[in-house]
Tab-separated table of C-alpha atoms and ligand atoms in Angstrom:
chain	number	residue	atom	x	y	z
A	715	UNK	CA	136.795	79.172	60.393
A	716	UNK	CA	135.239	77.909	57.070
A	717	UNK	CA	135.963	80.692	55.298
A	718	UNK	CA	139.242	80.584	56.212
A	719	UNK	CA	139.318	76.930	54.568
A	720	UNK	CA	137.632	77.972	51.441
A	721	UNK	CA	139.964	80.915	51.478
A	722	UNK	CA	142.801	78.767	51.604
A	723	UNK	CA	142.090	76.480	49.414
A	724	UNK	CA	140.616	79.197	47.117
A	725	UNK	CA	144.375	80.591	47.283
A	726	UNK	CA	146.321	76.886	45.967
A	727	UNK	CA	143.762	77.025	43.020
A	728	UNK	CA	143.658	80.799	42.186
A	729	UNK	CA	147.185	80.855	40.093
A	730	UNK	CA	145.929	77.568	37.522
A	731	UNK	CA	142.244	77.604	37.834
A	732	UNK	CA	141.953	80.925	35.516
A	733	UNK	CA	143.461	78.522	32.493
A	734	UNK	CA	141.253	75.589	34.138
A	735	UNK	CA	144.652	73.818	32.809
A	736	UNK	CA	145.144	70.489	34.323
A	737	UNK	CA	148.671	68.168	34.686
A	738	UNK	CA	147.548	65.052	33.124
A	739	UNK	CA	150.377	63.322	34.494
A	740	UNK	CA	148.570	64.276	38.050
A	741	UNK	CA	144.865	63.220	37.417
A	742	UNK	CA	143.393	61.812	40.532
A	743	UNK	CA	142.660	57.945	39.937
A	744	UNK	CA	140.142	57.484	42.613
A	745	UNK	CA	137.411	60.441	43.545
A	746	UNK	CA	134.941	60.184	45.936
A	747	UNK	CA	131.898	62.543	46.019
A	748	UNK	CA	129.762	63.487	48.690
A	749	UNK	CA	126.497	64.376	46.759
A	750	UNK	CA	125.557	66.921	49.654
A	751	UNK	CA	123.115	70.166	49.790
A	752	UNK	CA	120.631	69.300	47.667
A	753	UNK	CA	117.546	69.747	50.262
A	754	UNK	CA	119.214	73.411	50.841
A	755	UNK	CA	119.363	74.036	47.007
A	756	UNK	CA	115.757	73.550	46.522
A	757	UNK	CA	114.491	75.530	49.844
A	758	UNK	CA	116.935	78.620	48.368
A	759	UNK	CA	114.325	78.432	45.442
A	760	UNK	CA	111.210	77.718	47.737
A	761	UNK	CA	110.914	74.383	45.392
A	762	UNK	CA	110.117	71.028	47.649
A	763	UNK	CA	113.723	68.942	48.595
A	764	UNK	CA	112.092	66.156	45.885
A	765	UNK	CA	113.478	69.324	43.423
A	766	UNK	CA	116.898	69.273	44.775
A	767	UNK	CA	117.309	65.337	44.385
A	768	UNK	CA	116.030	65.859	40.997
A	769	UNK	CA	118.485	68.625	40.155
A	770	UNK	CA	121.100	66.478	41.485
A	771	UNK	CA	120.344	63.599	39.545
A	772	UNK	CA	121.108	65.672	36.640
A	773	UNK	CA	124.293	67.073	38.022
A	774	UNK	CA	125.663	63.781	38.387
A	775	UNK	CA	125.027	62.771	34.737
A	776	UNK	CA	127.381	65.589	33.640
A	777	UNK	CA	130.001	65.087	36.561
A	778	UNK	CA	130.024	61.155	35.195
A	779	UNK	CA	130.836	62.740	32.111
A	780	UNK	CA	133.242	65.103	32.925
A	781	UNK	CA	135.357	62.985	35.187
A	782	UNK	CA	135.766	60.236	32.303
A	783	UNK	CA	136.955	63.544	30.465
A	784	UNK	CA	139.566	64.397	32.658
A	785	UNK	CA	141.068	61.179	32.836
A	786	UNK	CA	139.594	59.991	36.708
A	787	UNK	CA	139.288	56.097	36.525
A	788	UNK	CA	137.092	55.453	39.435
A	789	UNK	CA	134.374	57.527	40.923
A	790	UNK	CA	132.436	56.687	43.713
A	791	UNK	CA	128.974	59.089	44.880
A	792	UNK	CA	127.235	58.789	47.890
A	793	UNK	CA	123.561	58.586	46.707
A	794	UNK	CA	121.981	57.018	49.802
A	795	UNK	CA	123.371	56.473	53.438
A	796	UNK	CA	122.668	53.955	56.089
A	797	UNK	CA	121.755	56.689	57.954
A	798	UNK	CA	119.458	58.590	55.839
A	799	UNK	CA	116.366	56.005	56.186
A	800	UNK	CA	115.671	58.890	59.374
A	801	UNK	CA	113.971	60.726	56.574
A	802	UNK	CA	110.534	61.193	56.124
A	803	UNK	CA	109.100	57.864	54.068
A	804	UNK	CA	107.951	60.239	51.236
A	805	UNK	CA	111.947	61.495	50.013
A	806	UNK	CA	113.183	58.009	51.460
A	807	UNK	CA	110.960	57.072	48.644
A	808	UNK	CA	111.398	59.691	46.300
A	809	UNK	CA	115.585	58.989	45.853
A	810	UNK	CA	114.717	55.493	45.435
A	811	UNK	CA	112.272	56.481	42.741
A	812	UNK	CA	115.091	58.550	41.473
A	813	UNK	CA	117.602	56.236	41.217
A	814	UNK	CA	114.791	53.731	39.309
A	815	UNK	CA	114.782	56.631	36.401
A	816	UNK	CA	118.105	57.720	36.847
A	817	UNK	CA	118.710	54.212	35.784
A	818	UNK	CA	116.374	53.935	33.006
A	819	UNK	CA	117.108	57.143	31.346
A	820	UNK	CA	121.025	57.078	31.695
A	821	UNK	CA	121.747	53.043	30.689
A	822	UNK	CA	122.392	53.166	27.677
A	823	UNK	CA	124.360	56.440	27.268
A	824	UNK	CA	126.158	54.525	30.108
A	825	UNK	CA	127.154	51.526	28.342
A	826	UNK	CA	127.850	53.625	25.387
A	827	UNK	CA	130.986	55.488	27.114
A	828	UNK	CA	132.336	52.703	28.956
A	829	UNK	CA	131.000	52.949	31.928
A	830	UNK	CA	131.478	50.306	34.704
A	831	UNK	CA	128.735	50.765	37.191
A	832	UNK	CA	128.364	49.193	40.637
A	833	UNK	CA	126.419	49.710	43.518
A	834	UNK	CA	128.242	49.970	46.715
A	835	UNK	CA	126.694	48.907	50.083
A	836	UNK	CA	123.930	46.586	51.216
A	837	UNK	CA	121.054	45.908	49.206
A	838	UNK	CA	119.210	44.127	51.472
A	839	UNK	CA	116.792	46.385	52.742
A	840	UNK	CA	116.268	47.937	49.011
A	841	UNK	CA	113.106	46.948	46.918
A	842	UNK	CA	113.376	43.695	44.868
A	843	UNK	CA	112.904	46.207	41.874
A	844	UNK	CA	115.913	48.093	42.795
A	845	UNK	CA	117.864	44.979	43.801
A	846	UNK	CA	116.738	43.422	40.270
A	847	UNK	CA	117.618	46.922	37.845
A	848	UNK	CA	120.981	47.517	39.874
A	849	UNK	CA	121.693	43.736	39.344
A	850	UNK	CA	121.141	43.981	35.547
A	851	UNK	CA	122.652	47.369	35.192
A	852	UNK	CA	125.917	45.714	36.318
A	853	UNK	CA	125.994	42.931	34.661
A	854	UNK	CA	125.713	44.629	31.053
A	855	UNK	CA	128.298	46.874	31.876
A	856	UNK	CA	130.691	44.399	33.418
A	857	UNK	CA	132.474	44.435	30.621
A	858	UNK	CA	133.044	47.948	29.986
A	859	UNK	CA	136.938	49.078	30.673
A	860	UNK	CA	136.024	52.916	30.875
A	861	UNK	CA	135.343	55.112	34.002
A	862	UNK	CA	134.543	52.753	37.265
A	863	UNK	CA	131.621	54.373	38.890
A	864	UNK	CA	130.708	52.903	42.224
A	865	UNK	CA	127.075	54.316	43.561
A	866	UNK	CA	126.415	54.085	47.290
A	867	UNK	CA	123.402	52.974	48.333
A	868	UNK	CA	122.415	51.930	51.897
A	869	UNK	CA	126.443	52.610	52.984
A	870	UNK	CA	128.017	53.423	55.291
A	871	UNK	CA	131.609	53.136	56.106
A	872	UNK	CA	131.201	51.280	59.929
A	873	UNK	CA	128.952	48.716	58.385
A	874	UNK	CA	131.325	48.274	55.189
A	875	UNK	CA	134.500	47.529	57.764
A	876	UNK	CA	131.865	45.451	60.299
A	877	UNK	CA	130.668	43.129	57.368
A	878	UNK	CA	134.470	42.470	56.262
A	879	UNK	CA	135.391	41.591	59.803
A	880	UNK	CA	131.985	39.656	60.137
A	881	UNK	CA	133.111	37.470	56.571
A	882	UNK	CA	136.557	37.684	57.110
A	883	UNK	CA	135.927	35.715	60.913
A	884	UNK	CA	133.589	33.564	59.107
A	885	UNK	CA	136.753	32.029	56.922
A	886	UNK	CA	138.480	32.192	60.148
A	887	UNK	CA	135.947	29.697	62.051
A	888	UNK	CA	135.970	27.910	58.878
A	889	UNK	CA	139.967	26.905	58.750
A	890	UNK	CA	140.102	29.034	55.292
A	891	UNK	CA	142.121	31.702	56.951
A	892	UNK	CA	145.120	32.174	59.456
A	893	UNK	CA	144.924	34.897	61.622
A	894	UNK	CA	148.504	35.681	60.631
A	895	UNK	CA	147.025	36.341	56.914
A	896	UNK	CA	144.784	38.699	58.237
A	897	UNK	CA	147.127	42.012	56.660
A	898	UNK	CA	145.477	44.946	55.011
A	899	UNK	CA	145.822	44.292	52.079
A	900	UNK	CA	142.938	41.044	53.195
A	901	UNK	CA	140.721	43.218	55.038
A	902	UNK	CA	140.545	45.490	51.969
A	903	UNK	CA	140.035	43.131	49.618
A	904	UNK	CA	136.517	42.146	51.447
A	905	UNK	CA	135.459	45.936	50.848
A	906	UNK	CA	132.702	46.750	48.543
A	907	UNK	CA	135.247	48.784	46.663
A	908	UNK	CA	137.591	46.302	45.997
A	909	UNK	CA	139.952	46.474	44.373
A	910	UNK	CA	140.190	50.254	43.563
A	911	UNK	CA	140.003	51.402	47.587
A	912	UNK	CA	142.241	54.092	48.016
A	913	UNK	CA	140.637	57.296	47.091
A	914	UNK	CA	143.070	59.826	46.525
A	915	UNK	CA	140.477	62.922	46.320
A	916	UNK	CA	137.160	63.120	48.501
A	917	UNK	CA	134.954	65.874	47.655
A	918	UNK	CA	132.068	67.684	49.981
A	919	UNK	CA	129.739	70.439	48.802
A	920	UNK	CA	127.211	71.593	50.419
A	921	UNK	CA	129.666	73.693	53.136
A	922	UNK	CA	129.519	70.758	55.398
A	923	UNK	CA	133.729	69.551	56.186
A	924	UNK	CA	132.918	66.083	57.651
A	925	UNK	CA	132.828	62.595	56.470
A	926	UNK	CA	130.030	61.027	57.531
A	927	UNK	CA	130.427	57.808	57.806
A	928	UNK	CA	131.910	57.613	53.720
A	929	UNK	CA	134.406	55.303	53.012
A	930	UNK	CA	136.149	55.343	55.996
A	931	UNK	CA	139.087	52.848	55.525
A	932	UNK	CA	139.377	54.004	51.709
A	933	UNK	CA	139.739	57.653	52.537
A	934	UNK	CA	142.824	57.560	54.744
A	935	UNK	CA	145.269	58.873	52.645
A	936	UNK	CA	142.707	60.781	50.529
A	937	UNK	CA	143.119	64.701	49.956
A	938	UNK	CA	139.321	66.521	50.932
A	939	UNK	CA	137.814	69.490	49.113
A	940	UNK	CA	135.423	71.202	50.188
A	941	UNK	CA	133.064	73.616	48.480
A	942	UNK	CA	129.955	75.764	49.657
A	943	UNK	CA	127.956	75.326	46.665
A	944	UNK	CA	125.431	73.171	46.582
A	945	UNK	CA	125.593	69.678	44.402
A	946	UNK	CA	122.653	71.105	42.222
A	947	UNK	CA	125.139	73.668	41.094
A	948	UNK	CA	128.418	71.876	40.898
A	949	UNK	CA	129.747	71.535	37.501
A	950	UNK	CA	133.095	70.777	35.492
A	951	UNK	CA	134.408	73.483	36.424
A	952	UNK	CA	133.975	73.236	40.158
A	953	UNK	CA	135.496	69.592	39.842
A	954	UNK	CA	138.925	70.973	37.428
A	955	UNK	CA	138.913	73.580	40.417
A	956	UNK	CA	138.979	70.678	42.706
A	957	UNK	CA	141.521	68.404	41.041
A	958	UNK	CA	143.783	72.015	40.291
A	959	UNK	CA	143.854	72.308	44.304
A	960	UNK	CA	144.839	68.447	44.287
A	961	UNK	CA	147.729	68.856	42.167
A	962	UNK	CA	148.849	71.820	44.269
A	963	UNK	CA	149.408	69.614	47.151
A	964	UNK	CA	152.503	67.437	48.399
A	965	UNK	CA	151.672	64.115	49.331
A	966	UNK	CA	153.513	62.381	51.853
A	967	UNK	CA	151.408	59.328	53.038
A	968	UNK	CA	153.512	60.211	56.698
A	969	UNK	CA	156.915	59.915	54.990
A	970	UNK	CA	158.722	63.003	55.089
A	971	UNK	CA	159.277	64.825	51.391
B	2284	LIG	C1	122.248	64.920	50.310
B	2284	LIG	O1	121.669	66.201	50.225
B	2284	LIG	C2	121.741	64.116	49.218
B	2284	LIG	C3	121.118	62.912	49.332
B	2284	LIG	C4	120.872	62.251	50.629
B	2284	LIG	C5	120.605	62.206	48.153
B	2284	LIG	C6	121.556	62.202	47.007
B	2284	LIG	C7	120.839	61.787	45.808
B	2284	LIG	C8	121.072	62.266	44.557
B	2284	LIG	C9	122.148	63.221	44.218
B	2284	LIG	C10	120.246	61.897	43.402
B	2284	LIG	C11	119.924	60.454	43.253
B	2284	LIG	C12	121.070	59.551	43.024
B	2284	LIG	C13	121.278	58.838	41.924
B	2284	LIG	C14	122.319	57.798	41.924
B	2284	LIG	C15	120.528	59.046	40.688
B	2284	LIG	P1	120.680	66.659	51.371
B	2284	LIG	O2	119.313	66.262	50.991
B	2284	LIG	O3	121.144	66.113	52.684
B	2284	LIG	O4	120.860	68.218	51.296
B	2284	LIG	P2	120.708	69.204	52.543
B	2284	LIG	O5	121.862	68.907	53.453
B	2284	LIG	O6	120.826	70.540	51.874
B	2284	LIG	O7	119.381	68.961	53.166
C-alpha cells in the first residue's frame, strides 16, 4: 500500500525531476515539514537517537537554506510535539539542548539571510532559558522580510484550535466579540501561525503518511508528500522532488476544474 503511494507519486515527479527544473510561477508559499525518522536514522547506523537529532539539526540548516532558494516564503518544522514529552527525560532533554545550540550557532547566519523566525506553540512548560533565547531570537529578526520560518515547539494542532476557542470565548464573555463575528477568517487569526495559515505543501519523511496532530486547521487544503527517507538524509533535492510533484497536481479546493 505504501509503495504503491511512493510509486505514484514517484511517477508525477519522474518526467521533471531528472532536470530538477522548477515553475517559478508555481512555488509553494507555505510548506510544512514533519521533521520525522531521525531515531530510525541513527539505530540504521547503531549510533544513539541523540545522533539522529543531531544529524537533523544539520539537515534543517540546509533545508532553511534551500527553501529561501526556491522561492518558499513560509516554512514551518515540527521540532517538538505536545506529545513527545512521553520520551525518556534524557532525549526530552537532549532536543531541548539542541535547539539551545541550534540557536546559538545558526543566529546570525539567520539574521544575515532574512530570516523571520518564530516559535510556534506553547512555551509554557519550556525552560526560562529557552523561553528567554527564543524570545530574543525573534525579536532581532522581527524585522527581517525574507523566508518566515515558524519552529514548533510544544504543538500540537488540538491544543492550537482549543487555545483560540479558549481566547476567542474569553472576548466573547468580555462584550469584545459577537458571536456572529465569530467567521474563519477570526478563528484563524488567533492561530499561532497567523497570518500565513494555509499551508499549501505538508511534507512527511520518515515513511510514516499521518499527521499527527500538525497544523490541523492550516493543513486543510494542503497537498502531502511523503517520502521514506529519513530527515537525516533529506536534502534539496528531495524537497525540488517534492515541490516538482506539487506542481504536477490540480488543485481544486472542492470546486470542480
Ligand atoms: C522525530 O523523529 C523528530 C523529533 C521528535 C525531533 C526533531 C528535532 C530535530 C530535527 C532537531 C532539533 C530541532 C531544531 C529546531 C534545531 P523521531 O525521533 O520520532 O524518529 P523515529 O520515528 O525514527 O524514532
Amino acid at each position: 500500500m505504501l509503495n504503491k503511494l511512493f510509486a505514484t507519486q514517484k511517477r508525477d515527479t519522474d518526467a521533471k525531476s531528472a532536470k530538477l527544473s522548477l515553475d517559478p510561477d508555481n512555488i509553494p508559499h507555505h510548506v510544512a515539514i514533519i521533521m520525522d525518522g531521525n531515531g530510525r536514522w541513527a539505530k540504521r547506523r547503531d549510533l544513539p537517537r541523540s545522533a539522529g537529532h543531531k544529524a537533523g539539526a544539520d539537515t534543517l540548516k540546509k533545508i532553511v537554506a534551500a527553501a529561501g532558494e526556491i522561492g518558499v516564503k513560509v516554512l514551518t518544522v515540527y521540532a517538538f510535539s505536545t506529545e513527545n514529552w512521553k520520551r525518556p527525560d534524557e532525549e526530552v532533554s537532549y532536543i531541548m539542548n539542541l535547539m539551545y545550540t541550534y540557536l546559538e550557532k545558526n543566529f546570525l547566519d539567520l539574521k544575515k539571510n532574512n530570516v523571520c523566525l518564530h516559535f510556534i506553540g506553547d512555551r509554557s512548560r519550556l525552560s526560562d532559558k529557552l523561553q528567554r533565547v527564543f524570545k530574543k531570537a525573534e525579536e532581532d529578526m522581527a524585522g527581517n522580510t525574507g523566508l518566515v520560518l515558524n519552529v514548533a515547539v510544544n504543538y500540537g494542532g488540538r491544543m492550537e484550535i482549543t487555545q483560540a476557542v479558549q481566547n476567542i470565548a474569553r472576548e466573547a464573555a468580555a462584550g469584545k466579540i459577537a458571536v456572529e463575528d465569530i467567521t474563519e477568517d477570526l478563528v484563524g487569526s488567533y492561530l499561532y501561525t497567523a497570518p500565513e495559515n494555509d499551508v499549501d505543501l505538508l511534507i512527511r519523511p520518515g515513511a510514516d503518511t499521518r499527521i499527527s496532530n500538525y497544523l490541523l486547521w492550516q493543513a486543510a487544503y494542503a497537498e502531502f508528500w511523503f517520502t521514506p527517507l529519513c530527515w537525516p538524509d533529506f536534502t534539496k533535492e528531495t524537497l525540488i522532488e517534492a515541490i516538482t510533484s506539487f506542481q504536477a497536481r490540480e488543485r481544486r479546493f472542492g470546486g470542480l476544474k
